[in-house]
Amino acid sequence: GQQVKQSSPSLTVQEGGISILNCDYENDMFDYFAWYKKYPDNSPTLLISVRSNVDKREDGRLTVFLNKSGKHFSLHITASQPEDTAVYLCAAGREQGTGSKLSFGKGAKLTVSP
Amino acid sequence: GGIITQTPKFLIGQEGQKLTLKCQQNFNHDTMYWYRQDSGKGLRLIYYSITENDLQKGDLSEGYDASREKKSSFSLTVTSAQKNEMAVFLCASSIWVAEQFFGPGTRLTVL
């Protein structure tokens, strides 16, 4: 089954508002969590990542919140801008042990309207 | 900085044909990945490799072979192309479970 799930495939936010993207995961051994951004006809690029030893990480307008007990993490984008319009993919993986793969969600399309 | 290149950019094949996609990276990363991207299905892992000559199956390995000839290159073979198949294949590389850098993709169309 799918190890990482993004339940809302799309979201529309007004310019200047807060965009909140959510991700749930199955494997409680995951200790690395990331958000990737993908423009149409482009490849994904890493936006922000966090390890399981913290509950929150901020980087400019981006904040990742991690809820380990709920197996949930989210990306908040404050002061959303039209150029934030893209598909956002969440990903999770396990740093320890053998193998080094990430499981990706299906993606959520964020549209920021002017 | 580094770069990942994928060849070819566009690949058109015939049903039943064996097709090979190539990927090169100059990050000196140990781990390389092949993903398939379909609309509405996100990225699905086909194969990955944690070092030269290593091969690990992903969730979608059936119908594919892969080969890690050297640290910088990782190739993927579609063993028998399916009629009307259309997909984008993305190669990526990383150091362990950390930022994955993606190539520009190979767009496959099967007639």
PDB file of C-alpha atoms in Angstrom:
ATOM      1  CA  GLY A   1       0.000   0.000   0.000  1.00  0.00           C
ATOM      2  CA  GLN A   2       0.919   3.602  -0.266  1.00  0.00           C
ATOM      3  CA  GLN A   3       3.215   4.612   2.580  1.00  0.00           C
ATOM      4  CA  VAL A   4       2.762   8.359   2.220  1.00  0.00           C
ATOM      5  CA  LYS A   5      -0.594   9.964   1.478  1.00  0.00           C
ATOM      6  CA  GLN A   6      -1.708  13.418   0.499  1.00  0.00           C
ATOM      7  CA  SER A   7      -5.458  13.369   0.938  1.00  0.00           C
ATOM      8  CA  SER A   8      -6.216  16.706  -0.738  1.00  0.00           C
ATOM      9  CA  PRO A   9      -5.141  16.730  -4.379  1.00  0.00           C
ATOM     10  CA  SER A  10      -5.663  20.466  -4.812  1.00  0.00           C
ATOM     11  CA  LEU A  11      -5.868  23.706  -2.860  1.00  0.00           C
ATOM     12  CA  THR A  12      -6.632  27.296  -3.860  1.00  0.00           C
ATOM     13  CA  VAL A  13      -5.499  30.215  -1.711  1.00  0.00           C
ATOM     14  CA  GLN A  14      -5.764  33.963  -2.153  1.00  0.00           C
ATOM     15  CA  GLU A  15      -2.539  35.900  -2.555  1.00  0.00           C
ATOM     16  CA  GLY A  16      -1.225  36.914   0.858  1.00  0.00           C
ATOM     17  CA  GLY A  17      -2.975  34.030   2.629  1.00  0.00           C
ATOM     18  CA  ILE A  18      -1.558  30.942   4.327  1.00  0.00           C
ATOM     19  CA  SER A  19      -1.305  27.743   2.315  1.00  0.00           C
ATOM     20  CA  ILE A  20      -1.413  24.537   4.345  1.00  0.00           C
ATOM     21  CA  LEU A  21      -0.495  21.231   2.746  1.00  0.00           C
ATOM     22  CA  ASN A  22      -0.865  17.984   4.657  1.00  0.00           C
ATOM     23  CA  CYS A  23       0.758  14.578   4.524  1.00  0.00           C
ATOM     24  CA  ASP A  24       0.141  11.332   6.434  1.00  0.00           C
ATOM     25  CA  TYR A  25       2.526   8.408   6.609  1.00  0.00           C
ATOM     26  CA  GLU A  26       2.223   4.752   7.585  1.00  0.00           C
ATOM     27  CA  ASN A  27       5.681   3.662   8.725  1.00  0.00           C
ATOM     28  CA  ASP A  28       6.505   4.825  12.259  1.00  0.00           C
ATOM     29  CA  MET A  29      10.179   4.051  11.569  1.00  0.00           C
ATOM     30  CA  PHE A  30      10.384   7.008   9.180  1.00  0.00           C
ATOM     31  CA  ASP A  31      12.697   9.686  10.546  1.00  0.00           C
ATOM     32  CA  TYR A  32      13.217  12.011   7.589  1.00  0.00           C
ATOM     33  CA  PHE A  33      10.435  14.152   6.100  1.00  0.00           C
ATOM     34  CA  ALA A  34      10.558  16.468   3.126  1.00  0.00           C
ATOM     35  CA  TRP A  35       8.535  18.668   0.819  1.00  0.00           C
ATOM     36  CA  TYR A  36       9.358  18.983  -2.876  1.00  0.00           C
ATOM     37  CA  LYS A  37       8.011  21.551  -5.323  1.00  0.00           C
ATOM     38  CA  LYS A  38       7.301  20.791  -8.947  1.00  0.00           C
ATOM     39  CA  TYR A  39       6.441  23.228 -11.716  1.00  0.00           C
ATOM     40  CA  PRO A  40       4.738  21.906 -14.895  1.00  0.00           C
ATOM     41  CA  ASP A  41       7.218  20.213 -17.235  1.00  0.00           C
ATOM     42  CA  ASN A  42       9.965  20.544 -14.632  1.00  0.00           C
ATOM     43  CA  SER A  43      11.455  18.059 -12.218  1.00  0.00           C
ATOM     44  CA  PRO A  44      10.835  18.190  -8.447  1.00  0.00           C
ATOM     45  CA  THR A  45      13.223  20.223  -6.304  1.00  0.00           C
ATOM     46  CA  LEU A  46      13.624  20.048  -2.534  1.00  0.00           C
ATOM     47  CA  LEU A  47      11.912  22.874  -0.623  1.00  0.00           C
ATOM     48  CA  ILE A  48      12.479  21.967   2.989  1.00  0.00           C
ATOM     49  CA  SER A  49      13.177  18.878   5.068  1.00  0.00           C
ATOM     50  CA  VAL A  50      13.126  17.930   8.743  1.00  0.00           C
ATOM     51  CA  ARG A  51      14.390  15.049  10.846  1.00  0.00           C
ATOM     52  CA  SER A  52      12.348  13.346  13.530  1.00  0.00           C
ATOM     53  CA  ASN A  53      14.245  14.913  16.429  1.00  0.00           C
ATOM     54  CA  VAL A  54      12.375  18.208  15.943  1.00  0.00           C
ATOM     55  CA  ASP A  55       8.674  19.078  15.721  1.00  0.00           C
ATOM     56  CA  LYS A  56       9.024  22.178  13.610  1.00  0.00           C
ATOM     57  CA  ARG A  57      11.383  23.810  11.182  1.00  0.00           C
ATOM     58  CA  GLU A  58      11.100  27.292   9.710  1.00  0.00           C
ATOM     59  CA  ASP A  59      12.792  28.662   6.620  1.00  0.00           C
ATOM     60  CA  GLY A  60      11.580  32.064   5.509  1.00  0.00           C
ATOM     61  CA  ARG A  61       7.919  31.776   4.544  1.00  0.00           C
ATOM     62  CA  LEU A  62       7.990  27.989   4.907  1.00  0.00           C
ATOM     63  CA  THR A  63       7.343  26.003   8.081  1.00  0.00           C
ATOM     64  CA  VAL A  64       7.185  22.225   8.424  1.00  0.00           C
ATOM     65  CA  PHE A  65       5.268  20.839  11.404  1.00  0.00           C
ATOM     66  CA  LEU A  66       5.854  17.218  12.392  1.00  0.00           C
ATOM     67  CA  ASN A  67       3.410  15.248  14.536  1.00  0.00           C
ATOM     68  CA  LYS A  68       5.115  11.906  15.140  1.00  0.00           C
ATOM     69  CA  SER A  69       2.398  10.396  17.308  1.00  0.00           C
ATOM     70  CA  GLY A  70      -0.187  11.205  14.639  1.00  0.00           C
ATOM     71  CA  LYS A  71       2.145  10.185  11.788  1.00  0.00           C
ATOM     72  CA  HIS A  72       1.406  13.467  10.096  1.00  0.00           C
ATOM     73  CA  PHE A  73       3.417  16.394   8.792  1.00  0.00           C
ATOM     74  CA  SER A  74       2.410  19.591   7.103  1.00  0.00           C
ATOM     75  CA  LEU A  75       3.849  22.500   5.145  1.00  0.00           C
ATOM     76  CA  HIS A  76       2.674  26.028   5.867  1.00  0.00           C
ATOM     77  CA  ILE A  77       3.450  28.784   3.383  1.00  0.00           C
ATOM     78  CA  THR A  78       2.764  32.262   4.728  1.00  0.00           C
ATOM     79  CA  ALA A  79       2.164  35.339   2.540  1.00  0.00           C
ATOM     80  CA  SER A  80       1.396  33.031  -0.402  1.00  0.00           C
ATOM     81  CA  GLN A  81       2.303  34.441  -3.804  1.00  0.00           C
ATOM     82  CA  PRO A  82       1.235  33.523  -7.360  1.00  0.00           C
ATOM     83  CA  GLU A  83       4.712  32.101  -7.987  1.00  0.00           C
ATOM     84  CA  ASP A  84       4.010  29.547  -5.236  1.00  0.00           C
ATOM     85  CA  THR A  85       1.526  27.956  -7.662  1.00  0.00           C
ATOM     86  CA  ALA A  86       2.916  24.464  -8.278  1.00  0.00           C
ATOM     87  CA  VAL A  87       2.501  20.828  -7.317  1.00  0.00           C
ATOM     88  CA  TYR A  88       3.854  19.989  -3.860  1.00  0.00           C
ATOM     89  CA  LEU A  89       5.040  16.462  -3.121  1.00  0.00           C
ATOM     90  CA  CYS A  90       5.625  15.233   0.402  1.00  0.00           C
ATOM     91  CA  ALA A  91       8.163  12.489   1.015  1.00  0.00           C
ATOM     92  CA  ALA A  92       9.324  10.413   3.950  1.00  0.00           C
ATOM     93  CA  GLY A  93      12.058   7.903   4.569  1.00  0.00           C
ATOM     94  CA  ARG A  94      14.271   6.186   7.063  1.00  0.00           C
ATOM     95  CA  GLU A  95      17.848   7.397   7.483  1.00  0.00           C
ATOM     96  CA  GLN A  96      19.068   4.464   9.534  1.00  0.00           C
ATOM     97  CA  GLY A  97      19.394   0.913   8.337  1.00  0.00           C
ATOM     98  CA  THR A  98      19.974  -0.415   4.863  1.00  0.00           C
ATOM     99  CA  GLY A  99      18.643   1.226   1.764  1.00  0.00           C
ATOM    100  CA  SER A 100      18.048   4.909   1.343  1.00  0.00           C
ATOM    101  CA  LYS A 101      14.771   5.353  -0.469  1.00  0.00           C
ATOM    102  CA  LEU A 102      12.052   7.928  -0.033  1.00  0.00           C
ATOM    103  CA  SER A 103       8.335   7.280  -0.351  1.00  0.00           C
ATOM    104  CA  PHE A 104       6.513  10.101  -2.135  1.00  0.00           C
ATOM    105  CA  GLY A 105       2.907  11.206  -1.913  1.00  0.00           C
ATOM    106  CA  LYS A 106       0.878  11.681  -5.076  1.00  0.00           C
ATOM    107  CA  GLY A 107       1.207  15.451  -4.906  1.00  0.00           C
ATOM    108  CA  ALA A 108      -1.135  18.363  -4.256  1.00  0.00           C
ATOM    109  CA  LYS A 109      -1.643  21.226  -6.664  1.00  0.00           C
ATOM    110  CA  LEU A 110      -1.544  24.619  -4.973  1.00  0.00           C
ATOM    111  CA  THR A 111      -3.016  27.563  -6.856  1.00  0.00           C
ATOM    112  CA  VAL A 112      -2.447  31.043  -5.449  1.00  0.00           C
ATOM    113  CA  SER A 113      -4.862  33.494  -7.024  1.00  0.00           C
ATOM    114  CA  PRO A 114      -3.973  37.200  -7.315  1.00  0.00           C
TER     115      PRO A 114
ATOM    116  CA  GLY B   1      27.296  22.134  -7.804  1.00  0.00           C
ATOM    117  CA  GLY B   2      26.469  19.177  -9.964  1.00  0.00           C
ATOM    118  CA  ILE B   3      24.127  18.074 -12.665  1.00  0.00           C
ATOM    119  CA  ILE B   4      22.085  15.033 -13.671  1.00  0.00           C
ATOM    120  CA  THR B   5      21.577  14.336 -17.336  1.00  0.00           C
ATOM    121  CA  GLN B   6      19.107  11.907 -18.853  1.00  0.00           C
ATOM    122  CA  THR B   7      19.134  10.581 -22.387  1.00  0.00           C
ATOM    123  CA  PRO B   8      17.142  10.576 -24.512  1.00  0.00           C
ATOM    124  CA  LYS B   9      14.810  13.443 -23.639  1.00  0.00           C
ATOM    125  CA  PHE B  10      12.036  11.929 -25.758  1.00  0.00           C
ATOM    126  CA  LEU B  11      11.706   8.226 -26.550  1.00  0.00           C
ATOM    127  CA  ILE B  12       9.195   6.776 -28.982  1.00  0.00           C
ATOM    128  CA  GLY B  13       8.933   3.026 -29.138  1.00  0.00           C
ATOM    129  CA  GLN B  14       6.881   0.238 -30.598  1.00  0.00           C
ATOM    130  CA  GLU B  15       4.816  -2.272 -28.662  1.00  0.00           C
ATOM    131  CA  GLY B  16       6.990  -5.125 -27.412  1.00  0.00           C
ATOM    132  CA  GLN B  17      10.237  -3.273 -27.971  1.00  0.00           C
ATOM    133  CA  LYS B  18      13.049  -3.249 -25.411  1.00  0.00           C
ATOM    134  CA  LEU B  19      13.949   0.364 -24.599  1.00  0.00           C
ATOM    135  CA  THR B  20      16.886   1.715 -22.578  1.00  0.00           C
ATOM    136  CA  LEU B  21      17.042   5.011 -20.721  1.00  0.00           C
ATOM    137  CA  LYS B  22      20.318   6.420 -19.413  1.00  0.00           C
ATOM    138  CA  CYS B  23      21.222   8.675 -16.510  1.00  0.00           C
ATOM    139  CA  GLN B  24      24.526  10.311 -15.545  1.00  0.00           C
ATOM    140  CA  GLN B  25      25.359  12.381 -12.429  1.00  0.00           C
ATOM    141  CA  ASN B  26      28.508  14.269 -11.449  1.00  0.00           C
ATOM    142  CA  PHE B  27      27.555  14.940  -7.802  1.00  0.00           C
ATOM    143  CA  ASN B  28      29.614  11.907  -6.781  1.00  0.00           C
ATOM    144  CA  HIS B  29      26.487  10.648  -4.990  1.00  0.00           C
ATOM    145  CA  ASP B  30      26.377   7.031  -3.873  1.00  0.00           C
ATOM    146  CA  THR B  31      22.655   6.445  -4.375  1.00  0.00           C
ATOM    147  CA  MET B  32      20.738   6.722  -7.638  1.00  0.00           C
ATOM    148  CA  TYR B  33      17.052   6.173  -8.350  1.00  0.00           C
ATOM    149  CA  TRP B  34      14.637   5.624 -11.209  1.00  0.00           C
ATOM    150  CA  TYR B  35      11.046   6.847 -10.797  1.00  0.00           C
ATOM    151  CA  ARG B  36       8.032   6.722 -13.041  1.00  0.00           C
ATOM    152  CA  GLN B  37       5.766   9.763 -13.006  1.00  0.00           C
ATOM    153  CA  ASP B  38       2.156   9.376 -14.133  1.00  0.00           C
ATOM    154  CA  SER B  39      -0.519  12.026 -13.855  1.00  0.00           C
ATOM    155  CA  GLY B  40      -2.415  11.655 -10.581  1.00  0.00           C
ATOM    156  CA  LYS B  41      -0.077   8.961  -9.263  1.00  0.00           C
ATOM    157  CA  GLY B  42       2.920  10.951  -8.099  1.00  0.00           C
ATOM    158  CA  LEU B  43       6.370   9.406  -8.216  1.00  0.00           C
ATOM    159  CA  ARG B  44       6.675   5.660  -8.047  1.00  0.00           C
ATOM    160  CA  LEU B  45      10.063   4.074  -7.405  1.00  0.00           C
ATOM    161  CA  ILE B  46      11.130   1.495  -9.989  1.00  0.00           C
ATOM    162  CA  TYR B  47      14.711   0.670  -8.982  1.00  0.00           C
ATOM    163  CA  TYR B  48      17.433   2.226  -6.884  1.00  0.00           C
ATOM    164  CA  SER B  49      21.102   1.552  -6.275  1.00  0.00           C
ATOM    165  CA  ILE B  50      23.139   2.447  -3.200  1.00  0.00           C
ATOM    166  CA  THR B  51      26.530   1.885  -4.796  1.00  0.00           C
ATOM    167  CA  GLU B  52      28.192   0.720  -8.010  1.00  0.00           C
ATOM    168  CA  ASN B  53      26.860  -2.692  -9.123  1.00  0.00           C
ATOM    169  CA  ASP B  54      24.158  -2.658  -6.437  1.00  0.00           C
ATOM    170  CA  LEU B  55      20.485  -2.956  -7.406  1.00  0.00           C
ATOM    171  CA  GLN B  56      17.380  -2.706  -5.222  1.00  0.00           C
ATOM    172  CA  LYS B  57      13.798  -3.180  -6.384  1.00  0.00           C
ATOM    173  CA  GLY B  58      11.266  -0.453  -5.816  1.00  0.00           C
ATOM    174  CA  ASP B  59       7.497  -0.705  -5.792  1.00  0.00           C
ATOM    175  CA  LEU B  60       7.176  -0.842  -9.592  1.00  0.00           C
ATOM    176  CA  SER B  61      10.072  -3.039 -10.729  1.00  0.00           C
ATOM    177  CA  GLU B  62       8.053  -5.576 -12.735  1.00  0.00           C
ATOM    178  CA  GLY B  63       8.589  -5.015 -16.442  1.00  0.00           C
ATOM    179  CA  TYR B  64      11.874  -3.198 -15.911  1.00  0.00           C
ATOM    180  CA  ASP B  65      15.573  -3.991 -15.531  1.00  0.00           C
ATOM    181  CA  ALA B  66      18.288  -1.659 -14.313  1.00  0.00           C
ATOM    182  CA  SER B  67      22.055  -1.537 -14.264  1.00  0.00           C
ATOM    183  CA  ARG B  68      24.507   0.558 -12.217  1.00  0.00           C
ATOM    184  CA  GLU B  69      27.534   0.298 -14.452  1.00  0.00           C
ATOM    185  CA  LYS B  70      29.601   2.765 -12.448  1.00  0.00           C
ATOM    186  CA  LYS B  71      29.055   5.244  -9.650  1.00  0.00           C
ATOM    187  CA  SER B  72      28.083   8.051 -12.021  1.00  0.00           C
ATOM    188  CA  SER B  73      25.668   6.179 -14.265  1.00  0.00           C
ATOM    189  CA  PHE B  74      22.439   4.255 -13.848  1.00  0.00           C
ATOM    190  CA  SER B  75      20.424   2.867 -16.745  1.00  0.00           C
ATOM    191  CA  LEU B  76      16.860   1.594 -16.911  1.00  0.00           C
ATOM    192  CA  THR B  77      15.450  -0.860 -19.449  1.00  0.00           C
ATOM    193  CA  VAL B  78      11.790  -1.256 -20.285  1.00  0.00           C
ATOM    194  CA  THR B  79      11.796  -4.965 -21.123  1.00  0.00           C
ATOM    195  CA  SER B  80       8.672  -4.942 -23.322  1.00  0.00           C
ATOM    196  CA  ALA B  81       6.986  -1.628 -24.077  1.00  0.00           C
ATOM    197  CA  GLN B  82       3.211  -1.618 -23.645  1.00  0.00           C
ATOM    198  CA  LYS B  83       1.021  -0.212 -26.414  1.00  0.00           C
ATOM    199  CA  ASN B  84      -0.271   3.359 -25.814  1.00  0.00           C
ATOM    200  CA  GLU B  85       1.964   3.706 -22.768  1.00  0.00           C
ATOM    201  CA  MET B  86       2.917   7.289 -21.945  1.00  0.00           C
ATOM    202  CA  ALA B  87       4.965   8.270 -18.929  1.00  0.00           C
ATOM    203  CA  VAL B  88       7.838  10.405 -17.717  1.00  0.00           C
ATOM    204  CA  PHE B  89      10.802   8.600 -16.195  1.00  0.00           C
ATOM    205  CA  LEU B  90      12.843  10.577 -13.682  1.00  0.00           C
ATOM    206  CA  CYS B  91      16.340   9.732 -12.513  1.00  0.00           C
ATOM    207  CA  ALA B  92      17.603  11.097  -9.194  1.00  0.00           C
ATOM    208  CA  SER B  93      20.672  10.861  -6.985  1.00  0.00           C
ATOM    209  CA  SER B  94      21.378  11.543  -3.319  1.00  0.00           C
ATOM    210  CA  ILE B  95      23.665  10.953  -0.369  1.00  0.00           C
ATOM    211  CA  TRP B  96      21.723   8.425   1.748  1.00  0.00           C
ATOM    212  CA  VAL B  97      18.210   9.581   2.682  1.00  0.00           C
ATOM    213  CA  ALA B  98      18.673  13.251   2.070  1.00  0.00           C
ATOM    214  CA  GLU B  99      18.011  15.739  -0.678  1.00  0.00           C
ATOM    215  CA  GLN B 100      17.386  13.944  -3.935  1.00  0.00           C
ATOM    216  CA  PHE B 101      18.412  15.808  -7.063  1.00  0.00           C
ATOM    217  CA  PHE B 102      16.332  14.992 -10.111  1.00  0.00           C
ATOM    218  CA  GLY B 103      17.215  14.883 -13.773  1.00  0.00           C
ATOM    219  CA  PRO B 104      15.071  16.562 -16.453  1.00  0.00           C
ATOM    220  CA  GLY B 105      13.230  13.357 -17.326  1.00  0.00           C
ATOM    221  CA  THR B 106      12.707  11.083 -20.320  1.00  0.00           C
ATOM    222  CA  ARG B 107       9.265  11.191 -21.904  1.00  0.00           C
ATOM    223  CA  LEU B 108       8.209   7.818 -23.252  1.00  0.00           C
ATOM    224  CA  THR B 109       5.507   7.267 -25.854  1.00  0.00           C
ATOM    225  CA  VAL B 110       4.690   3.794 -27.141  1.00  0.00           C
ATOM    226  CA  LEU B 111       2.829   3.565 -30.439  1.00  0.00           C
TER     227      LEU B 111
END
